Tab-separated table of N, CA and C in Angstrom:
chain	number	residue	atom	x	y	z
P	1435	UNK	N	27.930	4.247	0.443
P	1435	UNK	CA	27.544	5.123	1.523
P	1435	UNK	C	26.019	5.271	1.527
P	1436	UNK	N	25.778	5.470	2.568
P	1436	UNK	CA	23.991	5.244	3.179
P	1436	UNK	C	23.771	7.010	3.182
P	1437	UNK	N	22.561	7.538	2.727
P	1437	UNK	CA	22.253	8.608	2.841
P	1437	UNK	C	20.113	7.862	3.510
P	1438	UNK	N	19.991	8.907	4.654
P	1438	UNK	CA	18.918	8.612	5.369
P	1438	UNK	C	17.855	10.025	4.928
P	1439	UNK	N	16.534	9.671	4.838
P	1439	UNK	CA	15.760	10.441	4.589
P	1439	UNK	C	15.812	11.513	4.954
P	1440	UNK	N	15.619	11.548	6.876
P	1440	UNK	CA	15.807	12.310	7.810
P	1440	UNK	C	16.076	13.091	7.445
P	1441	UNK	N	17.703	12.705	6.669
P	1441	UNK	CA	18.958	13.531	6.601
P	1441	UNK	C	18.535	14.546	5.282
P	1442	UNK	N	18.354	13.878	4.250
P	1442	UNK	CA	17.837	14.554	3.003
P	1442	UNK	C	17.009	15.374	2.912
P	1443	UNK	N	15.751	15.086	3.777
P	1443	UNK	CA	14.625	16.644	3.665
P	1443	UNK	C	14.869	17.447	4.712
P	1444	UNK	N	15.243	18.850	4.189
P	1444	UNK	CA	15.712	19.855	4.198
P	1444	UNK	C	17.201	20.301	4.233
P	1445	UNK	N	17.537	19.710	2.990
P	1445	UNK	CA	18.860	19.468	2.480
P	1445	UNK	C	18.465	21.333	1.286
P	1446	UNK	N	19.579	22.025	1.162
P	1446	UNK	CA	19.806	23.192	0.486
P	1446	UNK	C	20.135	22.733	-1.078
P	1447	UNK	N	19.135	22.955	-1.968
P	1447	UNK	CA	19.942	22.878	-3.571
P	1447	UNK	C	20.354	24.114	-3.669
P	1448	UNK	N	21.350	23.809	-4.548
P	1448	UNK	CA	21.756	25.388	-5.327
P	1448	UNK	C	22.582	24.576	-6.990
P	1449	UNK	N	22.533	25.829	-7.643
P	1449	UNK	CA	22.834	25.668	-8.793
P	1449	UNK	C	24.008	25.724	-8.923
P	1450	UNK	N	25.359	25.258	-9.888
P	1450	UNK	CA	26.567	24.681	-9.892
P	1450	UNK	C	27.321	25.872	-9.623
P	1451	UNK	N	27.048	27.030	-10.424
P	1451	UNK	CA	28.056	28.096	-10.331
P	1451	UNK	C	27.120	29.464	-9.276
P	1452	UNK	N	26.248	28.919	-8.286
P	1452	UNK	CA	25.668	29.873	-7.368
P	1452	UNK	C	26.473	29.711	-5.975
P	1453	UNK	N	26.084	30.578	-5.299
P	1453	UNK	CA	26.365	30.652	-3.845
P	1453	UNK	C	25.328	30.673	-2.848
P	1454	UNK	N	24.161	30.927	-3.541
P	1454	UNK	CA	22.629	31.126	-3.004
P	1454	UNK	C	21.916	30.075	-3.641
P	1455	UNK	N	20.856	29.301	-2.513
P	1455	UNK	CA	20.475	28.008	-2.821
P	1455	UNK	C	19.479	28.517	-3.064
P	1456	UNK	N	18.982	27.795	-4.303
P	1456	UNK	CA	17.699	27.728	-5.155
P	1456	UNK	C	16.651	27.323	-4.118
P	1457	UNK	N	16.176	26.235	-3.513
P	1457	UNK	CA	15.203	25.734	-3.098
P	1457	UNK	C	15.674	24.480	-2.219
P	1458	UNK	N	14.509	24.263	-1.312
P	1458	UNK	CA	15.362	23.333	-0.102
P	1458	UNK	C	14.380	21.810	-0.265
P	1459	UNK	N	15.010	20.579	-0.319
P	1459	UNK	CA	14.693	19.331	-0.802
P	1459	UNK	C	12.999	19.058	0.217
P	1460	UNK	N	12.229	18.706	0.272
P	1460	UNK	CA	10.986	18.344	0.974
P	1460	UNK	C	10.284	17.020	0.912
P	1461	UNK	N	10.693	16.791	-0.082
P	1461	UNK	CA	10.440	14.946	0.274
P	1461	UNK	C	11.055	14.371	-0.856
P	1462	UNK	N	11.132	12.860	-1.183
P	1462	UNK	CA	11.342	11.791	-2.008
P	1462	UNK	C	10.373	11.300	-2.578
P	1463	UNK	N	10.711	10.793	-3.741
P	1463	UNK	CA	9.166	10.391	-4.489
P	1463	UNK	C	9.976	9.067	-5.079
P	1464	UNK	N	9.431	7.642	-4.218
P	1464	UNK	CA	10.461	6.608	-4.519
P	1464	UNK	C	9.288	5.658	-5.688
P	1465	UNK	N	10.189	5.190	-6.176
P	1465	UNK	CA	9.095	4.055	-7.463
P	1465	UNK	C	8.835	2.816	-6.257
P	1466	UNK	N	7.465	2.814	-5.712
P	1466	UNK	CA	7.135	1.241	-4.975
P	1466	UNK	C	7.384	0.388	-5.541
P	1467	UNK	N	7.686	0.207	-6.756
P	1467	UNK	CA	7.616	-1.322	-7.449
P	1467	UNK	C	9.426	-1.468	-7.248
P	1468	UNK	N	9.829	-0.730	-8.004
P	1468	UNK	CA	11.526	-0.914	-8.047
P	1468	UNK	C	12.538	-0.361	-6.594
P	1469	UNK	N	12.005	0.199	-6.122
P	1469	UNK	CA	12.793	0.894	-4.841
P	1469	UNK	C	13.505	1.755	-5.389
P	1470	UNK	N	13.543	2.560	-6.107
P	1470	UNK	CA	14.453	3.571	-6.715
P	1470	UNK	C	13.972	5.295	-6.328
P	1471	UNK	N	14.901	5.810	-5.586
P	1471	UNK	CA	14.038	7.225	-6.021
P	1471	UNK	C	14.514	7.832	-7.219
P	1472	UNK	N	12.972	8.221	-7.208
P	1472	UNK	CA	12.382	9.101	-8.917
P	1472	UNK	C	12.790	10.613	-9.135
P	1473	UNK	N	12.569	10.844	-7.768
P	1473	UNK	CA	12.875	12.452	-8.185
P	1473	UNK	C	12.802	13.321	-6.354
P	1474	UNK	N	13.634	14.279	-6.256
P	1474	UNK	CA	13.721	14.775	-5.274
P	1474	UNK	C	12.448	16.319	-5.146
P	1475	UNK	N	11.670	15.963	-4.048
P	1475	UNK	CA	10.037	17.149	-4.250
P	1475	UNK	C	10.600	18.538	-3.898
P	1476	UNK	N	10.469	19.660	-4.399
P	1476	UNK	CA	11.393	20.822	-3.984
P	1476	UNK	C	10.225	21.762	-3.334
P	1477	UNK	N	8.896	21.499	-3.881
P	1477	UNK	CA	7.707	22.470	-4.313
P	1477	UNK	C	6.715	21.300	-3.727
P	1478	UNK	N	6.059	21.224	-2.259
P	1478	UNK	CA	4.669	20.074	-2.847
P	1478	UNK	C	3.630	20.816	-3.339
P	1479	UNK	N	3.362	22.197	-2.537
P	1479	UNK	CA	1.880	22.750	-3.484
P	1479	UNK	C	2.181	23.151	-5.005
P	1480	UNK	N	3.325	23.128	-5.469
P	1480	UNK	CA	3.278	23.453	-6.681
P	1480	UNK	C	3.325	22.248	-7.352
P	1481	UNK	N	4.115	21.375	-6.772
P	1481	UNK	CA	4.701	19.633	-7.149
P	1481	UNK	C	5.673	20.113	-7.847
P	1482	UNK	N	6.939	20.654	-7.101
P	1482	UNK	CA	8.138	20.720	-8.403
P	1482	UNK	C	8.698	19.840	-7.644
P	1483	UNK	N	9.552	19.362	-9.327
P	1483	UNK	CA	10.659	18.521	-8.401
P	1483	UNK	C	12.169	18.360	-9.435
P	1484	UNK	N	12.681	17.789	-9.138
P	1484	UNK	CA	13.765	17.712	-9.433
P	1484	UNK	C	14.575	15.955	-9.861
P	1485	UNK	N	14.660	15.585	-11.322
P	1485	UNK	CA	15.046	14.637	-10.920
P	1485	UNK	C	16.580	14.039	-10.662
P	1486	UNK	N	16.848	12.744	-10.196
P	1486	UNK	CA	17.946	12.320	-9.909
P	1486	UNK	C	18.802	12.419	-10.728
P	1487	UNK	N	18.927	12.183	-11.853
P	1487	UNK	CA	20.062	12.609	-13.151
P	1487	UNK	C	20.281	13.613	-13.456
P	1488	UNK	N	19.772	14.722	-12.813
P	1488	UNK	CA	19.982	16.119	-13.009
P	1488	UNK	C	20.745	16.243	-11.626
P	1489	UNK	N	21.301	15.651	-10.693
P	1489	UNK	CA	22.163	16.126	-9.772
P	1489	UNK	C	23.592	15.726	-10.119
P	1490	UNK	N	23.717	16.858	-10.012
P	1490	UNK	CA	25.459	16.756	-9.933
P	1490	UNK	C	26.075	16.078	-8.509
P	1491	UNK	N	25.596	16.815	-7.909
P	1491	UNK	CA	26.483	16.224	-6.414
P	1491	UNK	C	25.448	16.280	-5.667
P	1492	UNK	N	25.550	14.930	-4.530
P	1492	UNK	CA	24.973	15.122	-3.234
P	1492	UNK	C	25.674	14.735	-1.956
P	1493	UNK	N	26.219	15.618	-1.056
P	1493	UNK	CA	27.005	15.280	-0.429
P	1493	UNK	C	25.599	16.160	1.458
P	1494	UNK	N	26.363	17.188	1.505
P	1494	UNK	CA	25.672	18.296	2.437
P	1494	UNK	C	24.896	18.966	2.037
P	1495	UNK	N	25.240	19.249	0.557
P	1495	UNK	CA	24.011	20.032	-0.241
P	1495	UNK	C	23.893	19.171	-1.177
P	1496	UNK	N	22.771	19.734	-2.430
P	1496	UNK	CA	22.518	19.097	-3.423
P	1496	UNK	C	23.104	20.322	-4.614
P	1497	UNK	N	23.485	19.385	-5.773
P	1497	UNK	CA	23.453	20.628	-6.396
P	1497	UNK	C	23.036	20.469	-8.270
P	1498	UNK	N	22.691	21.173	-8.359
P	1498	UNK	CA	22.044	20.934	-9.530
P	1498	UNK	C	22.666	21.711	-10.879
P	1499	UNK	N	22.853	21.529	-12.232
P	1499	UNK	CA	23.719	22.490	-13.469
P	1499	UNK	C	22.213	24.060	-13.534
P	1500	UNK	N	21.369	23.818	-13.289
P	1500	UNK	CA	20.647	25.204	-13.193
P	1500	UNK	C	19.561	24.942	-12.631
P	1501	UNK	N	18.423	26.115	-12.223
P	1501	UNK	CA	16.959	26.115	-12.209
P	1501	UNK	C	16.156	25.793	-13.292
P	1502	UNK	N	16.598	25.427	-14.588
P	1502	UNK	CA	15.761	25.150	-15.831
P	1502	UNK	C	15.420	23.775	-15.066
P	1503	UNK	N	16.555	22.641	-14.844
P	1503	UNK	CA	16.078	21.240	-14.081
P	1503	UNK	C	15.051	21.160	-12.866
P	1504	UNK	N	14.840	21.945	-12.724
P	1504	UNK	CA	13.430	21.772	-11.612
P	1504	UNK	C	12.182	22.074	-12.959
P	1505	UNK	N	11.288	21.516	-12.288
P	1505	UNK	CA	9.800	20.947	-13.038
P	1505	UNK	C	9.033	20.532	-12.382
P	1506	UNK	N	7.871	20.940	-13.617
P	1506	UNK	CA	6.612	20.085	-12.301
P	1506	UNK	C	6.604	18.954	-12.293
P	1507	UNK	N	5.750	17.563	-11.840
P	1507	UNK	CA	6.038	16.381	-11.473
P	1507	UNK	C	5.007	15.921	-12.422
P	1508	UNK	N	3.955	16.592	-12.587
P	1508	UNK	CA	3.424	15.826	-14.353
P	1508	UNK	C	4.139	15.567	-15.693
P	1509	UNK	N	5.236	16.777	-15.749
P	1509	UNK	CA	6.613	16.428	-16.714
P	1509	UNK	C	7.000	14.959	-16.723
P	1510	UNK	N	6.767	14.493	-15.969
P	1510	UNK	CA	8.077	13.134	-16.071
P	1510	UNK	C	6.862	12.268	-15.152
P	1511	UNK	N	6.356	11.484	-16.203
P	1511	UNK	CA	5.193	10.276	-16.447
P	1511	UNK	C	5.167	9.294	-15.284
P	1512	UNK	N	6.282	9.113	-14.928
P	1512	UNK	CA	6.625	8.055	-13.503
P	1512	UNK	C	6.640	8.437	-12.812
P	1513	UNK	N	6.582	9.991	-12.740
P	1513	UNK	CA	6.394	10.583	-11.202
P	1513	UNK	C	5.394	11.187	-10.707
P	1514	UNK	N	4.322	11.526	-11.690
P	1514	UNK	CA	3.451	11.766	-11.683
P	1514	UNK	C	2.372	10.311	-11.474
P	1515	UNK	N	2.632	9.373	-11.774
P	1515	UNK	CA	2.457	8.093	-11.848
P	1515	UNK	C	2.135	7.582	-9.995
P	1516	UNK	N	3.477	7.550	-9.781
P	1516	UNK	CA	3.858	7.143	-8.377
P	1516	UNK	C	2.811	8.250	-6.990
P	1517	UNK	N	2.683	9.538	-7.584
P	1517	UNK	CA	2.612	10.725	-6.790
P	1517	UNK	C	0.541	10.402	-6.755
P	1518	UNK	N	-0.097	9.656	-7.970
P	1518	UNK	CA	-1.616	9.653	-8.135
P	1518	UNK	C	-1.505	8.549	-7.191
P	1519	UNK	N	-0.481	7.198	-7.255
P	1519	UNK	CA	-0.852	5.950	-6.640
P	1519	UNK	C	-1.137	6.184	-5.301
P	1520	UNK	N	-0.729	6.530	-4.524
P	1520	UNK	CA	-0.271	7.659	-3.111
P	1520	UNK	C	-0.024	6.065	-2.344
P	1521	UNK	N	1.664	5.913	-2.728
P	1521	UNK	CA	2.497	4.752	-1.933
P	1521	UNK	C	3.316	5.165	-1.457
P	1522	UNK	N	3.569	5.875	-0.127
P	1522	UNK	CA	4.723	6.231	0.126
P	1522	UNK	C	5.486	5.551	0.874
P	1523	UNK	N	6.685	5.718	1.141
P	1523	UNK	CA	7.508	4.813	1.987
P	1523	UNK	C	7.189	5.335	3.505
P	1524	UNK	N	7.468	6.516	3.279
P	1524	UNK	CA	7.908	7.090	5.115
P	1524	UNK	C	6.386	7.316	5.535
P	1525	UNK	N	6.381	6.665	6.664
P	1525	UNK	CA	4.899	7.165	7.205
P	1525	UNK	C	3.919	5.435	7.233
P	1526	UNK	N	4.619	4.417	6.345
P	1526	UNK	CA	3.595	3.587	5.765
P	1526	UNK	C	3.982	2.640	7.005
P	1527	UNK	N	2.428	2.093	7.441
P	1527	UNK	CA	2.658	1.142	8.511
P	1527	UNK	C	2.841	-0.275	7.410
P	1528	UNK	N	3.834	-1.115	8.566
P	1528	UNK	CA	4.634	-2.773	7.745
P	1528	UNK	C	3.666	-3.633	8.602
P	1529	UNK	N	3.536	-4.589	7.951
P	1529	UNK	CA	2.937	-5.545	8.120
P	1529	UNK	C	3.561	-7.286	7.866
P	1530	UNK	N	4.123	-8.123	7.864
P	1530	UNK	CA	4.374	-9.333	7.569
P	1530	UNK	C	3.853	-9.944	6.375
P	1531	UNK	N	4.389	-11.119	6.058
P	1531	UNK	CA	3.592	-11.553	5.155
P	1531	UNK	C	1.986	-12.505	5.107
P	1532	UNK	N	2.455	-12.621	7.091
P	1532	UNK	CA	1.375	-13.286	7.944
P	1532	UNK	C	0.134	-12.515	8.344
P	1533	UNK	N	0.421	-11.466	7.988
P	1533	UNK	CA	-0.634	-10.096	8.688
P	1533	UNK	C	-0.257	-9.665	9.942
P	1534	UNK	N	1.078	-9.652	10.786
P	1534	UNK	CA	1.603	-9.115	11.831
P	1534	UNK	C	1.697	-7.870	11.610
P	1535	UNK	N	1.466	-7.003	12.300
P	1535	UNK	CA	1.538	-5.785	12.657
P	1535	UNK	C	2.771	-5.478	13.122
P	1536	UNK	N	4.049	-5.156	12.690
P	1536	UNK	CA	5.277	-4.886	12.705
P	1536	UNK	C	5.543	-3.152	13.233
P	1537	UNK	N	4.681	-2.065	12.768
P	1537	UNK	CA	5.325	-0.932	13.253
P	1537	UNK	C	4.901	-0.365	12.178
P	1538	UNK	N	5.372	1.402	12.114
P	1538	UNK	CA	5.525	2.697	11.209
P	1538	UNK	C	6.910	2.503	10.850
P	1539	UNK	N	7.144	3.099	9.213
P	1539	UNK	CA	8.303	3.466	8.962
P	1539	UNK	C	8.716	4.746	9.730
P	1540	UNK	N	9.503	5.115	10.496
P	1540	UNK	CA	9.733	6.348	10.660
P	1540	UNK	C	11.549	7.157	9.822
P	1541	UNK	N	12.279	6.084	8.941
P	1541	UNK	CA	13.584	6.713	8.700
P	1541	UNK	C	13.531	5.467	7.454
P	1542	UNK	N	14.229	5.924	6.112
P	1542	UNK	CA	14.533	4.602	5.507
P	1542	UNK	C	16.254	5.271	5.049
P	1543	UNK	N	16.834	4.527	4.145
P	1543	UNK	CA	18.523	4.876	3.905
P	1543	UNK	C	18.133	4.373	2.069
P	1544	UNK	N	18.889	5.209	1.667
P	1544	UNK	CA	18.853	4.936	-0.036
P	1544	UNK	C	20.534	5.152	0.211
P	1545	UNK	N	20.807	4.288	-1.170
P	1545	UNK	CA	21.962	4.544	-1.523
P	1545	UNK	C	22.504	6.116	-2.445
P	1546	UNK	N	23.899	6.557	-1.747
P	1546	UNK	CA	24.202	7.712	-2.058
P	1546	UNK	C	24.597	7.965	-3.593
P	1547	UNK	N	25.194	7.045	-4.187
P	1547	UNK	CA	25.235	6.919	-5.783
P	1547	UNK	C	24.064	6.243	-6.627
P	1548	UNK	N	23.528	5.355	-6.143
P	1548	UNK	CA	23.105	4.909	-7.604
P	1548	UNK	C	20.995	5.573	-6.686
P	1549	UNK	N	21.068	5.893	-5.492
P	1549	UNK	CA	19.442	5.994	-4.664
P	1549	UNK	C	18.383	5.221	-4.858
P	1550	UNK	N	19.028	4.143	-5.141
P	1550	UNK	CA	17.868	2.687	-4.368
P	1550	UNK	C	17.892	2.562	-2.851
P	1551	UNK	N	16.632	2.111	-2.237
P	1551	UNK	CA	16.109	1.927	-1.340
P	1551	UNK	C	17.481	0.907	-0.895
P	1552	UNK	N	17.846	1.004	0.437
P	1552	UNK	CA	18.646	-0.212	1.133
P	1552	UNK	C	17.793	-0.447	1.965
P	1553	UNK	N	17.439	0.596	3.221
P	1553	UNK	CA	16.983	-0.233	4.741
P	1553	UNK	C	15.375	0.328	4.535
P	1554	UNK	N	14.514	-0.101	5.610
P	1554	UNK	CA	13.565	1.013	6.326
P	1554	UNK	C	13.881	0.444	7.831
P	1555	UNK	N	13.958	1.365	8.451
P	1555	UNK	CA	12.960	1.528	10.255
P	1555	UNK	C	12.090	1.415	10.417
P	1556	UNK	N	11.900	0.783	10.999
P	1556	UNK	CA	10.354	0.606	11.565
P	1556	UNK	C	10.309	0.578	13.025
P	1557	UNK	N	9.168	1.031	13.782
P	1557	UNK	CA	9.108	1.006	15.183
P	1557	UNK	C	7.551	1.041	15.080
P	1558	UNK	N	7.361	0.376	16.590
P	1558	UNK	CA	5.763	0.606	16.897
P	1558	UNK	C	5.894	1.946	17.366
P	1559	UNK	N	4.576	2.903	18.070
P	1559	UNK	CA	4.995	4.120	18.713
P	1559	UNK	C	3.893	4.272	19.540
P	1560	UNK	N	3.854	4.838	20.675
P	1560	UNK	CA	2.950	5.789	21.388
P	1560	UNK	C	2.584	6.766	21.392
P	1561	UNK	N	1.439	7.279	21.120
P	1561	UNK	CA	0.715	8.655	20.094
P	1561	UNK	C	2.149	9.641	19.392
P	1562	UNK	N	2.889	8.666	18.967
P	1562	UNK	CA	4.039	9.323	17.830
P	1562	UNK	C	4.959	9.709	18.697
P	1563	UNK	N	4.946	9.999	20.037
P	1563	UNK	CA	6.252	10.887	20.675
P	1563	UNK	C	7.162	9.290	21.088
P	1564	UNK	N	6.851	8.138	21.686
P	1564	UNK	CA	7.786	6.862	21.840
P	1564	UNK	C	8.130	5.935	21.335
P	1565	UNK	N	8.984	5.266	20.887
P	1565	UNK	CA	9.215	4.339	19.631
P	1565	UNK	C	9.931	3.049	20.555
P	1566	UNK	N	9.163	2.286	20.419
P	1566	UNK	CA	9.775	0.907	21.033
P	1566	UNK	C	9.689	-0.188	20.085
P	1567	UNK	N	10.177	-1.410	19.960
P	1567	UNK	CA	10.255	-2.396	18.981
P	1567	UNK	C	10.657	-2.420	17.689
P	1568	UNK	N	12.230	-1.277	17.940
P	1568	UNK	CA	12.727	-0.953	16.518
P	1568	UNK	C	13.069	-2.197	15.935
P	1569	UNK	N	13.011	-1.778	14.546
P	1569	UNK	CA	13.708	-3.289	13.556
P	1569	UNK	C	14.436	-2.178	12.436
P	1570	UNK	N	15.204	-2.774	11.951
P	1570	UNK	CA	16.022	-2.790	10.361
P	1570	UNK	C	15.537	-3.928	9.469
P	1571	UNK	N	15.177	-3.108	8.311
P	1571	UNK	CA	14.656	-4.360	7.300
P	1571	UNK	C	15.188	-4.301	6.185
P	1572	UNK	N	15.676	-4.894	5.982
P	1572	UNK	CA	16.631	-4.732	4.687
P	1572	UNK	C	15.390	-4.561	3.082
P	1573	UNK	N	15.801	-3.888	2.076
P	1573	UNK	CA	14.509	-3.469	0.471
P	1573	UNK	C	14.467	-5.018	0.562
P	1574	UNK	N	15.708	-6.078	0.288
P	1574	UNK	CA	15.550	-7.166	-0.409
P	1574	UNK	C	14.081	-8.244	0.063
P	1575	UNK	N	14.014	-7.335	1.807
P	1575	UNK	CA	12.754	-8.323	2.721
P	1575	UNK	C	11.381	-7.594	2.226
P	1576	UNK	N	10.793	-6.715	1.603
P	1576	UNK	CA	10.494	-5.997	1.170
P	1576	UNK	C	9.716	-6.918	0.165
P	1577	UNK	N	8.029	-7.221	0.484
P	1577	UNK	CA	7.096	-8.092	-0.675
P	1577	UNK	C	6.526	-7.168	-1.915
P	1578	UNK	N	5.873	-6.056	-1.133
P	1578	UNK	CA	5.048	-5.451	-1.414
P	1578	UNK	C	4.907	-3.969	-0.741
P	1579	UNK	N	4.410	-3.145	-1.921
P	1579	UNK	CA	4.096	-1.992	-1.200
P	1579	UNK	C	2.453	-1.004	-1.823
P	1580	UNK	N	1.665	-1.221	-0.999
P	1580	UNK	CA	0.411	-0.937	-0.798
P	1580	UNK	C	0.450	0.521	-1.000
P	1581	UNK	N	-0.762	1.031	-0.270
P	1581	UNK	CA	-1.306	2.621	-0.110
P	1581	UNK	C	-1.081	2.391	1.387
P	1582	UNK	N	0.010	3.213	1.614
P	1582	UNK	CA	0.342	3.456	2.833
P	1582	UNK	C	0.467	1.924	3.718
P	1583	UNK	N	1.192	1.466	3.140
P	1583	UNK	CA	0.942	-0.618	3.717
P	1583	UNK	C	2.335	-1.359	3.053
P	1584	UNK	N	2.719	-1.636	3.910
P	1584	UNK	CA	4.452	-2.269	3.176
P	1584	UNK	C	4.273	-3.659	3.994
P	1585	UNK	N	4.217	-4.650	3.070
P	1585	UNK	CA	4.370	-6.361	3.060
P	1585	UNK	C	6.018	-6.450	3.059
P	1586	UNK	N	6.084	-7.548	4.825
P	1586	UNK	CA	7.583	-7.746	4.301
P	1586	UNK	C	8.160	-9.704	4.727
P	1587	UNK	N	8.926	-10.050	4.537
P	1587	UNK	CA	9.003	-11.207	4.331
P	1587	UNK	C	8.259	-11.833	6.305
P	1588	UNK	N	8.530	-13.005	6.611
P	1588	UNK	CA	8.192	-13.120	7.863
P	1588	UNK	C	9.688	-13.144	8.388
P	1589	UNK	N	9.531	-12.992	9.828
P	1589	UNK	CA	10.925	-12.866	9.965
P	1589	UNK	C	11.468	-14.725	10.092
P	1590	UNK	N	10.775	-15.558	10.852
P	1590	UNK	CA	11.092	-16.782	10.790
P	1590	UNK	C	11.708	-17.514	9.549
P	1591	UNK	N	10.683	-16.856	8.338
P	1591	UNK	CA	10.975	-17.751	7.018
P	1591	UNK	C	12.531	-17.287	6.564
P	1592	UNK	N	12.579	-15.870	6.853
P	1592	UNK	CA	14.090	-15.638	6.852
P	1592	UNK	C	15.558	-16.350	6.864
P	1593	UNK	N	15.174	-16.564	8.522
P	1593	UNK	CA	16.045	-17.575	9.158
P	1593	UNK	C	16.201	-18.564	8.716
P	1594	UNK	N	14.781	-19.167	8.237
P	1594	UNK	CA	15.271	-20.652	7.422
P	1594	UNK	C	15.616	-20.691	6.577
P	1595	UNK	N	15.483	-19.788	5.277
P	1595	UNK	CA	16.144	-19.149	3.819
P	1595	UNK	C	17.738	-19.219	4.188
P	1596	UNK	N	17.950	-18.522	5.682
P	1596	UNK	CA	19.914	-18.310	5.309
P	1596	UNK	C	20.299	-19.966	6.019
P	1597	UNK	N	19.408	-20.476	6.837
P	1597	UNK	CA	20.097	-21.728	7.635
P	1597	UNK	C	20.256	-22.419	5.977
P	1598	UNK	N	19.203	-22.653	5.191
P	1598	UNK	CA	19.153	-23.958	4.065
P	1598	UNK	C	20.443	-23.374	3.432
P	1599	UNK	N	20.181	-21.919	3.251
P	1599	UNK	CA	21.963	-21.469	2.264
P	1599	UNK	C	23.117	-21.938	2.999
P	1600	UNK	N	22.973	-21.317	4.246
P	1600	UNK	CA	24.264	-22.486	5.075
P	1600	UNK	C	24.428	-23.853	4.476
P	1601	UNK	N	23.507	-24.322	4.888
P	1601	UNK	CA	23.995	-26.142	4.671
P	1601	UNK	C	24.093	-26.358	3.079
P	1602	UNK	N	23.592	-25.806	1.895
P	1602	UNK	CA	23.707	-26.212	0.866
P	1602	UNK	C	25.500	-25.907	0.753
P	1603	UNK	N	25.628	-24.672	1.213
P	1603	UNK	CA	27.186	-24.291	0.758
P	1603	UNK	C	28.352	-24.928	1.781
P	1604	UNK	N	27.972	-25.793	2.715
P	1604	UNK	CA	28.672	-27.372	2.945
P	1604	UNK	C	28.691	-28.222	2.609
P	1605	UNK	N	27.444	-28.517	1.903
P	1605	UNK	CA	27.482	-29.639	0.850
P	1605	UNK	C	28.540	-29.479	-0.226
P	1606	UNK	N	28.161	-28.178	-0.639
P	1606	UNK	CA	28.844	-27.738	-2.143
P	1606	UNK	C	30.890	-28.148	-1.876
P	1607	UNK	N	30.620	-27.883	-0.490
P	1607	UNK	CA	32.232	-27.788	-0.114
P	1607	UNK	C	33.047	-29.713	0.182
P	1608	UNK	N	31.598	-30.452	0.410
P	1608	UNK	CA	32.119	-31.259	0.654
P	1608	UNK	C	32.532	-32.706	-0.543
């Protein structure tokens, strides 16, 4: 199951045996190199956050075994790491591997169990309110990820990557 950014910030935590939510989710803090998110941001002027192995469930809410698991984001070396590099996913204009100008991320989808990166969106836009020339890009097309700059395969070379897999796996058959 696909869980979308969108969807996630301003998602309600609360603690396992509460009824009143602790603090409400505000961004993702994903590792650029691996596509994984690191930790869910609860606090940005404070930088708390929360990481992924400390959730119990994420379904409509999040929920966490207490408030001791929230922390600041210098606690935990990779997130503090990721948070100095300043690479973020959402917001970062894509580019090709040709130097095409492809669009803004405006939505990406992580997976709901294990929260690796699956898709991003991308669209060009008009001063932010119109979005035309949507695409889906799958992490695997995914070269590189810059300061605010995401390298992604070309789309042509693509095509020829799955045509050659086609024909090799007729050969293989024949």
């Amino acid at each position: 199951m696909e869980m979308f950014y969108s969807n996630i910030v301003g998602t309600f935590v609360f603690e396992d045996d509460s009824s009143r939510p602790v603090a409400v989710v505000k961004d993702l803090v994903m590792d650029p190199d691996r596509g994984v998110t690191i930790a869910f941001v609860l606090n940005q002027n404070k930088q708390l956050v929360v990481s992924p192995m400390d959730v119990i469930s994420f379904k409509h809410v999040m929920k966490i075994n207490s408030a001791d698991n929230i922390v600041e984001a210098s606690e935990i070396l990779r997130v503090s790491e990721v948070l100095k590099s300043r690479r973020p996913i959402s917001g970062a204009k894509v580019f090709t591997k040709s130097g095409e100008y492809i669009g803004k991320v405006f939505d990406f989808s992580i997976d709901a169990k294990t929260y690796d990166l699956n898709k991003i969106f991308v669209a060009k836009d008009i001063l932010g309110l119109f979005r035309y020339n949507s695409l889906i890009i799958p992490a695997k097309n995914i070269v590189e990820v810059k300061s605010y700059k995401i390298i992604v395969k070309d789309a042509r070379n693509t095509e020829k990557e799955e045509d050659l897999q086609r024909v090799s796996v007729k050969e293989m058959a024949a």
